[in-house]
Short mmCIF file of C-alpha atoms in Angstrom, two decimals:
data_model
loop_
_atom_site.label_atom_id
_atom_site.label_comp_id
_atom_site.label_asym_id
_atom_site.label_seq_id
_atom_site.Cartn_x
_atom_site.Cartn_y
_atom_site.Cartn_z
CA MET A 1 0.00 0.00 0.00
CA LYS A 2 1.29 3.47 -0.95
CA LEU A 3 0.95 5.81 2.00
CA ASN A 4 0.78 8.90 -0.20
CA HIS A 5 -2.50 7.62 -1.71
CA LEU A 6 -4.32 7.23 1.59
CA HIS A 7 -7.86 8.52 1.92
CA SER A 8 -8.22 7.69 5.63
CA VAL A 9 -6.68 5.64 8.43
CA HIS A 10 -8.61 3.68 11.06
CA PHE A 11 -6.96 2.21 14.18
CA LEU A 12 -8.11 -0.77 16.22
CA GLY A 13 -6.55 -0.11 19.64
CA ILE A 14 -5.88 3.58 19.00
CA GLY A 15 -5.33 4.29 22.71
CA GLY A 16 -2.17 2.20 22.84
CA ILE A 17 0.96 4.24 23.33
CA GLY A 18 2.62 3.15 20.10
CA MET A 19 -0.57 3.21 18.06
CA SER A 20 -1.38 6.76 19.15
CA ALA A 21 1.98 7.97 17.85
CA LEU A 22 1.12 6.64 14.41
CA ALA A 23 -2.33 8.19 14.65
CA ARG A 24 -0.76 11.56 15.41
CA TYR A 25 1.65 11.16 12.51
CA PHE A 26 -1.11 10.59 9.94
CA ASN A 27 -3.25 13.32 11.48
CA HIS A 28 -0.27 15.69 11.13
CA LEU A 29 -0.14 14.83 7.43
CA GLY A 30 -3.77 15.90 7.09
CA ILE A 31 -5.20 12.41 6.55
CA PRO A 32 -8.52 11.80 8.40
CA VAL A 33 -7.88 9.50 11.38
CA SER A 34 -10.40 7.48 13.36
CA GLY A 35 -10.17 4.59 15.77
CA TYR A 36 -11.60 2.29 18.41
CA ASP A 37 -10.35 1.52 21.88
CA LYS A 38 -11.83 -0.44 24.75
CA THR A 39 -11.83 2.32 27.36
CA PRO A 40 -11.37 6.10 27.45
CA SER A 41 -8.09 7.43 28.82
CA PRO A 42 -6.24 10.73 29.00
CA LEU A 43 -4.45 9.69 25.81
CA THR A 44 -7.67 9.05 23.85
CA GLU A 45 -9.02 12.35 25.14
CA LYS A 46 -5.92 14.07 23.76
CA LEU A 47 -6.32 12.37 20.38
CA ALA A 48 -9.95 13.46 20.22
CA SER A 49 -8.98 17.03 21.11
CA GLU A 50 -6.58 16.96 18.14
CA GLY A 51 -9.49 16.22 15.78
CA MET A 52 -9.48 12.43 15.59
CA GLN A 53 -12.78 10.50 15.73
CA ILE A 54 -12.56 8.03 18.64
CA SER A 55 -15.17 5.44 19.67
CA PHE A 56 -15.31 3.01 22.59
CA LEU A 57 -17.99 0.67 21.25
CA ASP A 58 -16.72 -2.28 19.21
CA SER A 59 -19.43 -2.00 16.61
CA VAL A 60 -19.40 -1.68 12.81
CA ALA A 61 -21.91 1.14 13.23
CA GLU A 62 -19.13 3.19 14.87
CA VAL A 63 -16.87 2.93 11.82
CA PRO A 64 -16.92 6.27 9.91
CA ALA A 65 -18.72 6.29 6.57
CA ARG A 66 -15.58 7.42 4.72
CA VAL A 67 -13.78 4.28 5.90
CA LYS A 68 -16.59 2.05 4.64
CA ALA A 69 -16.83 3.94 1.34
CA ASN A 70 -13.19 3.71 0.20
CA LYS A 71 -11.70 0.30 0.92
CA GLU A 72 -8.81 0.57 -1.53
CA ASN A 73 -7.33 3.75 -0.06
CA THR A 74 -8.07 3.12 3.61
CA LEU A 75 -5.39 1.82 5.92
CA ILE A 76 -6.51 -0.31 8.87
CA VAL A 77 -3.92 -0.48 11.64
CA TRP A 78 -4.58 -3.10 14.31
CA THR A 79 -3.00 -4.44 17.47
CA PRO A 80 -2.77 -8.16 18.33
CA ALA A 81 -4.26 -7.18 21.70
CA MET A 82 -7.65 -6.95 19.93
CA PRO A 83 -9.83 -9.94 20.91
CA LYS A 84 -10.43 -12.52 18.19
CA ASP A 85 -14.19 -11.95 18.36
CA SER A 86 -13.90 -8.19 17.81
CA GLU A 87 -16.79 -7.02 15.62
CA GLN A 88 -14.78 -4.30 13.88
CA LEU A 89 -11.72 -6.51 13.35
CA ASN A 90 -13.78 -9.29 11.77
CA PHE A 91 -15.71 -6.81 9.61
CA PHE A 92 -12.50 -5.48 8.09
CA ARG A 93 -11.13 -8.97 7.57
CA ASN A 94 -14.31 -10.28 5.98
CA GLU A 95 -14.65 -7.25 3.72
CA GLY A 96 -11.11 -7.64 2.38
CA TYR A 97 -9.50 -4.51 3.82
CA ALA A 98 -5.71 -4.37 4.00
CA LEU A 99 -4.86 -4.76 7.71
CA HIS A 100 -1.40 -3.90 9.00
CA LYS A 101 0.15 -4.04 12.44
CA ARG A 102 1.81 -0.98 13.91
CA ALA A 103 5.33 -2.22 13.20
CA ALA A 104 4.54 -2.94 9.55
CA VAL A 105 3.30 0.63 9.13
CA LEU A 106 6.43 1.93 10.86
CA GLY A 107 8.42 -0.10 8.38
CA MET A 108 6.58 1.61 5.51
CA ILE A 109 7.16 5.08 6.97
CA THR A 110 10.84 4.58 7.70
CA ALA A 111 11.84 2.46 4.69
CA ASN A 112 13.80 5.30 3.10
CA MET A 113 15.15 7.00 6.23
CA PRO A 114 18.26 6.15 8.29
CA THR A 115 16.84 4.33 11.30
CA ILE A 116 17.92 3.92 14.92
CA ALA A 117 15.91 1.06 16.47
CA VAL A 118 15.96 0.33 20.20
CA ALA A 119 14.94 -3.18 21.28
CA GLY A 120 15.02 -5.10 24.56
CA THR A 121 12.82 -6.68 27.19
CA HIS A 122 13.36 -3.65 29.43
CA GLY A 123 14.54 -0.10 28.89
CA LYS A 124 13.63 0.42 25.24
CA THR A 125 11.17 3.27 25.86
CA THR A 126 13.58 5.19 28.06
CA THR A 127 16.59 4.57 25.83
CA SER A 128 14.84 5.50 22.58
CA SER A 129 13.50 8.66 24.27
CA MET A 130 17.01 9.55 25.47
CA VAL A 131 18.47 8.99 22.00
CA ALA A 132 15.76 11.15 20.43
CA HIS A 133 16.18 13.95 22.97
CA LEU A 134 19.98 14.05 22.83
CA LEU A 135 19.93 14.21 19.02
CA LYS A 136 17.11 16.75 18.79
CA SER A 137 18.45 19.02 21.53
CA GLY A 138 21.86 18.74 19.86
CA GLY A 139 20.50 20.12 16.60
CA GLU A 140 19.92 16.94 14.57
CA ASN A 141 16.86 16.66 12.30
CA ILE A 142 15.06 13.60 13.68
CA ALA A 143 11.67 11.98 13.86
CA ALA A 144 10.82 9.60 16.70
CA PHE A 145 8.10 7.04 17.36
CA LEU A 146 8.29 6.28 21.08
CA GLY A 147 6.58 3.89 23.48
CA GLY A 148 5.89 6.49 26.16
CA ILE A 149 4.99 10.12 26.67
CA THR A 150 8.22 12.09 27.01
CA GLN A 151 8.19 14.82 29.62
CA ASN A 152 10.20 17.17 27.39
CA TYR A 153 7.79 17.03 24.45
CA GLN A 154 4.59 15.85 26.18
CA SER A 155 4.18 13.42 23.30
CA ASN A 156 5.16 9.99 22.06
CA LEU A 157 5.89 11.44 18.63
CA ILE A 158 8.60 13.85 17.48
CA LEU A 159 8.22 15.11 13.90
CA HIS A 160 11.19 15.95 11.72
CA ASP A 161 11.47 19.12 9.67
CA GLU A 162 10.71 18.07 6.11
CA GLN A 163 12.23 21.31 4.77
CA ALA A 164 15.55 20.82 6.58
CA GLY A 165 16.97 18.07 4.41
CA ALA A 166 18.10 14.60 5.48
CA SER A 167 16.65 13.24 8.70
CA THR A 168 16.95 10.20 10.94
CA VAL A 169 14.12 8.26 12.56
CA VAL A 170 14.31 6.81 16.07
CA VAL A 171 11.92 3.94 16.77
CA GLU A 172 11.16 1.73 19.71
CA ALA A 173 11.44 -1.84 18.45
CA ASP A 174 8.81 -3.89 20.29
CA GLU A 175 9.39 -7.63 20.68
CA PHE A 176 5.74 -8.33 21.54
CA ASP A 177 4.21 -10.50 18.80
CA ARG A 178 7.55 -10.17 16.93
CA SER A 179 6.53 -6.69 15.79
CA PHE A 180 10.14 -5.50 15.60
CA LEU A 181 10.84 -7.82 12.68
CA HIS A 182 9.27 -5.29 10.27
CA LEU A 183 11.99 -2.70 10.86
CA HIS A 184 15.21 -1.96 8.93
CA PRO A 185 17.70 -0.40 11.36
CA ASN A 186 21.04 1.09 10.43
CA THR A 187 21.90 1.45 14.11
CA ALA A 188 20.32 -0.75 16.78
CA VAL A 189 20.40 -0.97 20.55
CA LEU A 190 19.60 -4.14 22.49
CA THR A 191 19.07 -3.11 26.10
CA SER A 192 18.26 -6.55 27.54
CA ALA A 193 17.18 -10.02 26.50
CA ASP A 194 15.29 -11.51 29.44
CA ALA A 195 12.41 -13.92 29.02
CA ASP A 196 8.97 -12.30 28.73
CA HIS A 197 5.82 -12.60 26.60
CA LEU A 198 5.94 -16.38 26.99
CA ASP A 199 2.26 -16.44 26.01
CA ILE A 200 3.53 -15.42 22.56
CA TYR A 201 6.94 -17.12 22.34
CA GLY A 202 6.34 -20.28 24.38
CA ASP A 203 9.77 -20.35 26.04
CA ASP A 204 12.85 -18.17 26.48
CA GLN A 205 14.86 -19.91 23.75
CA VAL A 206 12.21 -19.13 21.14
CA MET A 207 12.21 -15.54 22.37
CA MET A 208 15.99 -15.37 21.95
CA ASP A 209 15.49 -16.57 18.38
CA GLY A 210 13.23 -13.53 17.95
CA PHE A 211 16.02 -11.21 19.10
CA ARG A 212 18.45 -12.97 16.75
CA ALA A 213 16.03 -12.37 13.87
CA PHE A 214 15.92 -8.68 14.81
CA LEU A 215 19.71 -8.47 14.77
CA ASP A 216 19.68 -9.98 11.27
CA LEU A 217 17.75 -6.91 10.08
CA ILE A 218 20.55 -4.46 10.90
CA ALA A 219 22.25 -3.14 7.77
CA PRO A 220 25.45 -5.13 7.04
CA ASP A 221 27.60 -2.07 7.66
CA GLY A 222 25.47 -0.96 10.61
CA LYS A 223 26.14 -0.66 14.32
CA LEU A 224 24.80 -2.50 17.35
CA TYR A 225 25.10 -1.28 20.93
CA ILE A 226 24.28 -4.19 23.22
CA GLN A 227 24.04 -4.39 26.99
CA SER A 228 26.75 -6.71 28.34
CA LYS A 229 24.42 -9.31 29.91
CA ALA A 230 22.40 -9.52 26.70
CA TYR A 231 25.64 -10.02 24.75
CA GLU A 232 26.49 -13.05 26.89
CA LYS A 233 23.25 -14.76 25.81
CA LEU A 234 24.20 -14.60 22.13
CA ALA A 235 26.96 -16.10 19.97
CA LYS A 236 29.40 -14.14 17.79
CA SER A 237 27.79 -15.72 14.74
CA ASP A 238 24.52 -13.93 15.63
CA PHE A 239 26.00 -10.52 14.75
CA GLY A 240 27.11 -10.99 11.14
CA THR A 241 29.22 -8.10 9.85
CA VAL A 242 27.65 -5.50 12.14
CA LYS A 243 29.99 -3.49 14.36
CA VAL A 244 29.16 -4.58 17.92
CA THR A 245 29.87 -2.52 21.04
CA GLN A 246 29.00 -3.73 24.53
CA TYR A 247 27.95 -1.37 27.31
CA GLY A 248 27.10 -1.65 31.00
CA VAL A 249 27.52 0.18 34.28
CA LYS A 250 30.43 -2.07 35.21
CA ALA A 251 31.03 -4.21 32.10
CA GLY A 252 31.62 -3.69 28.40
CA GLU A 253 33.59 -1.32 26.20
CA ILE A 254 31.39 1.54 27.39
CA GLN A 255 30.99 1.93 31.15
CA ALA A 256 29.85 4.34 33.83
CA GLU A 257 32.22 5.35 36.61
CA ASN A 258 31.69 7.33 39.82
CA VAL A 259 27.97 6.55 39.82
CA LYS A 260 26.19 8.35 42.65
CA ALA A 261 22.56 7.97 43.70
CA LEU A 262 21.24 11.29 44.99
CA PRO A 263 17.72 12.43 45.88
CA GLY A 264 16.06 13.20 42.57
CA TYR A 265 18.94 12.36 40.19
CA PHE A 266 22.03 10.25 39.48
CA SER A 267 25.47 11.48 38.51
CA PHE A 268 28.17 9.51 36.65
CA ASP A 269 31.10 9.63 34.23
CA PHE A 270 30.84 8.19 30.70
CA VAL A 271 33.89 6.13 29.73
CA LYS A 272 34.67 4.59 26.32
CA GLY A 273 38.35 3.76 26.00
CA SER A 274 40.23 7.04 26.23
CA LYS A 275 37.03 9.04 25.78
CA ARG A 276 35.54 10.41 28.99
CA ILE A 277 32.68 12.77 29.73
CA ASN A 278 32.74 13.56 33.43
CA SER A 279 30.14 14.73 35.93
CA LEU A 280 27.03 13.92 33.89
CA GLU A 281 23.69 14.45 35.62
CA LEU A 282 20.64 12.35 34.83
CA ARG A 283 17.36 13.69 36.19
CA MET A 284 15.64 10.39 35.42
CA PRO A 285 17.12 8.37 38.30
CA GLY A 286 18.10 4.72 38.48
CA PHE A 287 21.18 2.56 37.95
CA HIS A 288 19.35 1.00 34.99
CA ASN A 289 18.72 4.44 33.51
CA VAL A 290 22.41 5.31 33.79
CA GLU A 291 23.03 2.16 31.75
CA ASN A 292 20.40 3.23 29.20
CA ALA A 293 22.10 6.63 28.98
CA LEU A 294 25.41 5.01 28.03
CA ALA A 295 23.92 3.71 24.77
CA ALA A 296 22.23 7.03 24.03
CA ILE A 297 25.45 8.99 24.61
CA ALA A 298 27.41 6.63 22.35
CA ILE A 299 24.95 7.23 19.51
CA ALA A 300 25.06 10.99 20.11
CA LEU A 301 28.87 10.82 19.75
CA ASP A 302 28.44 8.89 16.49
CA TYR A 303 26.37 11.81 15.20
CA GLY A 304 29.13 14.25 16.09
CA LEU A 305 27.54 15.94 19.10
CA THR A 306 30.01 17.77 21.31
CA GLU A 307 30.57 16.95 24.97
CA ASP A 308 28.87 20.21 25.94
CA LYS A 309 25.76 19.39 23.91
CA ILE A 310 25.61 15.87 25.35
CA THR A 311 26.05 17.12 28.92
CA ALA A 312 23.36 19.77 28.47
CA GLY A 313 21.03 17.38 26.65
CA LEU A 314 21.28 14.71 29.32
CA GLN A 315 20.76 17.19 32.14
CA SER A 316 17.70 18.62 30.38
CA PHE A 317 16.16 15.18 29.76
CA ARG A 318 13.06 15.02 31.94
CA GLY A 319 12.27 11.39 31.40
CA VAL A 320 9.16 9.53 30.33
CA LYS A 321 5.80 9.44 32.05
CA ARG A 322 5.47 6.43 34.35
CA ARG A 323 9.20 5.64 34.14
CA PHE A 324 10.75 6.49 37.52
CA GLU A 325 8.44 9.49 37.63
CA ILE A 326 8.89 11.44 40.88
CA HIS A 327 5.61 13.11 41.88
CA VAL A 328 6.44 14.17 45.44
CA GLN A 329 9.89 14.70 46.94
CA GLU A 330 10.11 16.30 50.36
CA ASP A 331 12.24 15.54 53.40
CA SER A 332 9.47 13.61 55.11
CA LYS A 333 7.66 12.04 52.15
CA VAL A 334 8.41 10.79 48.64
CA TYR A 335 6.14 9.35 45.96
CA ILE A 336 7.44 7.74 42.74
CA ASP A 337 5.52 5.89 40.02
CA ASP A 338 6.97 3.34 37.60
CA TYR A 339 5.71 1.16 34.74
CA ALA A 340 7.78 -1.90 35.81
CA HIS A 341 5.92 -5.15 35.18
CA HIS A 342 8.69 -7.79 35.04
CA PRO A 343 10.76 -9.05 38.01
CA GLU A 344 14.02 -7.70 36.55
CA GLU A 345 12.47 -4.26 36.08
CA ILE A 346 11.08 -4.25 39.62
CA SER A 347 14.47 -5.25 41.06
CA ALA A 348 16.22 -2.46 39.15
CA PHE A 349 13.62 0.10 40.17
CA LEU A 350 13.38 -0.77 43.87
CA GLY A 351 17.16 -1.17 44.16
CA SER A 352 17.62 2.34 42.79
CA VAL A 353 14.96 3.81 45.10
CA ARG A 354 16.74 2.15 48.03
CA ALA A 355 20.04 3.73 46.99
CA MET A 356 18.45 7.18 46.77
CA TYR A 357 16.71 7.01 50.15
CA PRO A 358 18.73 4.44 52.16
CA SER A 359 17.46 5.41 55.62
CA LYS A 360 13.74 5.64 54.79
CA ARG A 361 11.03 3.00 54.95
CA LEU A 362 9.95 1.90 51.46
CA THR A 363 6.34 0.92 50.69
CA ALA A 364 5.49 -0.59 47.27
CA ILE A 365 2.04 -0.94 45.71
CA PHE A 366 2.16 -3.45 42.84
CA GLN A 367 -0.48 -4.41 40.30
CA PRO A 368 0.52 -7.58 38.40
CA HIS A 369 -0.02 -7.39 34.63
CA LEU A 370 -1.39 -10.47 32.82
CA PHE A 371 -2.32 -13.82 34.33
CA THR A 372 0.29 -15.65 32.23
CA ARG A 373 3.12 -13.33 33.26
CA THR A 374 2.13 -13.64 36.94
CA ARG A 375 2.08 -17.44 36.63
CA ASP A 376 5.35 -17.70 34.67
CA PHE A 377 7.38 -15.37 36.91
CA ALA A 378 5.66 -15.77 40.30
CA ALA A 379 8.86 -16.60 42.20
CA GLY A 380 10.72 -13.71 40.56
CA PHE A 381 7.96 -11.24 41.42
CA SER A 382 7.97 -12.30 45.07
CA GLU A 383 11.77 -12.03 45.28
CA SER A 384 12.00 -8.62 43.62
CA LEU A 385 9.13 -7.12 45.63
CA SER A 386 10.87 -8.26 48.81
CA LEU A 387 13.29 -5.36 48.34
CA ALA A 388 10.56 -3.16 49.85
CA ASP A 389 9.78 -2.92 53.59
CA GLU A 390 6.07 -3.17 52.88
CA VAL A 391 4.30 -4.62 49.84
CA ILE A 392 0.68 -3.96 48.89
CA LEU A 393 -0.72 -6.13 46.10
CA LEU A 394 -3.65 -5.21 43.88
CA ASP A 395 -5.63 -7.66 41.75
CA ILE A 396 -4.07 -8.80 38.47
CA TYR A 397 -4.77 -6.53 35.51
CA PRO A 398 -5.94 -8.95 32.77
CA ALA A 399 -5.31 -6.77 29.67
CA ARG A 400 -5.94 -9.11 26.71
CA GLU A 401 -6.34 -12.30 28.78
CA LEU A 402 -9.08 -14.31 30.40
CA PRO A 403 -8.58 -15.49 34.02
CA ILE A 404 -6.52 -18.64 34.66
CA ALA A 405 -7.70 -20.89 37.48
CA GLY A 406 -5.54 -20.51 40.59
CA VAL A 407 -3.57 -17.54 39.25
CA THR A 408 -4.15 -14.53 41.50
CA SER A 409 -2.14 -11.83 43.23
CA GLU A 410 -2.44 -13.84 46.43
CA MET A 411 -0.15 -16.54 45.02
CA LEU A 412 2.75 -14.06 45.30
CA LEU A 413 2.11 -13.15 48.91
CA ALA A 414 3.55 -16.16 50.76
CA ASP A 415 7.06 -15.83 49.24
CA ILE A 416 7.37 -12.07 49.75
CA SER A 417 9.77 -11.59 52.67
CA ALA A 418 8.93 -7.94 53.40
CA ASP A 419 8.04 -7.43 57.06
CA LYS A 420 4.57 -6.19 56.12
CA LYS A 421 2.45 -7.34 53.19
CA SER A 422 -1.23 -7.30 52.26
CA LEU A 423 -3.83 -7.48 49.52
CA GLN A 424 -5.86 -4.33 48.96
CA SER A 425 -8.45 -3.14 46.48
CA LYS A 426 -7.86 -0.05 44.35
CA GLU A 427 -10.90 1.52 45.96
CA ALA A 428 -9.45 1.13 49.46
CA ILE A 429 -5.91 2.36 48.73
CA LEU A 430 -6.29 5.99 49.77
CA ASP A 431 -7.94 5.05 53.07
CA TYR A 432 -5.16 2.52 53.70
CA LEU A 433 -2.43 5.07 52.96
CA ASN A 434 -4.11 7.65 55.16
CA ALA A 435 -4.09 5.19 58.04
CA ASN A 436 -0.46 4.07 57.52
CA ARG A 437 1.34 7.22 56.26
CA PRO A 438 4.27 5.79 54.21
CA GLU A 439 7.63 7.61 54.07
CA VAL A 440 8.72 6.57 50.58
CA LEU A 441 5.85 5.24 48.49
CA VAL A 442 6.08 3.72 45.01
CA THR A 443 3.41 2.44 42.66
CA ILE A 444 4.45 -0.23 40.15
CA GLY A 445 2.69 -1.85 37.21
CA ALA A 446 1.61 -1.61 33.56
CA GLY A 447 -2.16 -1.88 34.01
CA ASP A 448 -4.74 0.65 35.15
CA ILE A 449 -2.79 1.40 38.32
CA ASP A 450 -1.98 4.61 36.47
CA ARG A 451 -5.51 5.80 37.41
CA LEU A 452 -4.34 5.91 41.04
CA VAL A 453 -1.28 8.07 40.40
CA GLU A 454 -2.86 11.52 40.49
CA PRO A 455 -5.15 10.76 43.47
CA ILE A 456 -2.19 9.37 45.44
CA ALA A 457 0.04 12.30 44.49
CA LYS A 458 -2.65 14.78 45.53
CA TRP A 459 -3.21 12.94 48.83
CA MET A 460 0.50 12.97 49.61
CA ARG A 461 0.99 16.61 48.65
CA ASP A 462 -1.99 17.63 50.82
CA GLU A 463 -1.04 15.38 53.74
CA ASN A 464 0.40 17.20 56.75
#
């Protein structure tokens, strides 16, 4: 399908973070955009305010007439998270519309542009956002399709200047449903390669085959920046002729030295051989985010950015919503929210919070995401959550799944070694917090726990 011939674009799952970036892109081009999503959200409200037609009823009657009237020049973009019995999805299939997943459309958009693709089980949203911000703030002409709302741009989409000549596109390469295999990177980053999405891949070895297939897509003369632990899971034959550079806080050709965890930010030195950039400040805290920054800085150096521009760009990076997002920071109370939904992510997040506030009591509210993920990584969740002094569990957020017998949040409780732990409902959280008054509070999860963030932040700010 030729994108320059499009009459309209309709999204199934338009409220997804990656899908909404595409929706904004086509809307920016002046192509009528419409879409369906299961539930309203601040993001769908924003899309509607920008002129897009959004519906929350999975009915053919909700599909705009222009979409029904011009099948040949209408693009249907869908997410595998759509249920198989979706009325709209089956209508488009039965009527012979061309349906494309988000990654396939990204592949179409970026086919003729130099591409930086960031993949990995964890860290890809933050790293791709850092790369995009460093390059843009350093004066490079870039476009970016990101998996989160960046604080600097209040968007998951950065548009390049079409009048300014050659440009580069930065994309988050999502391993879910093997979506990243549609991309054609010249430079790639692999931030991690831990098992996840086993409902899709079956086991961790099949998932590793997916990452190998992604690496095969890098241009033969391209570059790969790979986190040191991920590198150890692969063989030299997996990299072909690509130039490979390892990075890590304490391992690899690129490292961080003099890492310091401070309230509200981390500081560190970037080291690559004889190249050093000292006294960098990262206002998006976390040891894992320092590691993500190493890859972003290396790419910025490849593009010729000066040390001064990199230092200023990193210091001005305000992070991504729901990634180590500090909402309240006072001497007597702290509240941080994070999207972590895998044991490795939770360990990295809680370990960093501990380092920032070593003498304070840490309370974690966690909402598990997916029944299959909870079942597959139950022991890991219990171990990682045990880094907190108190753990509060909410019910599992099902997302695209139906319940699995015996799989509940309660199954995690017995193996959590925190000295205080409980199950609570979302409705009872504020009353519970008011009665217990936590010192350092964190909310963790990828489901609708985000609906609690503003009420909790307001409660904590107003609390005496």
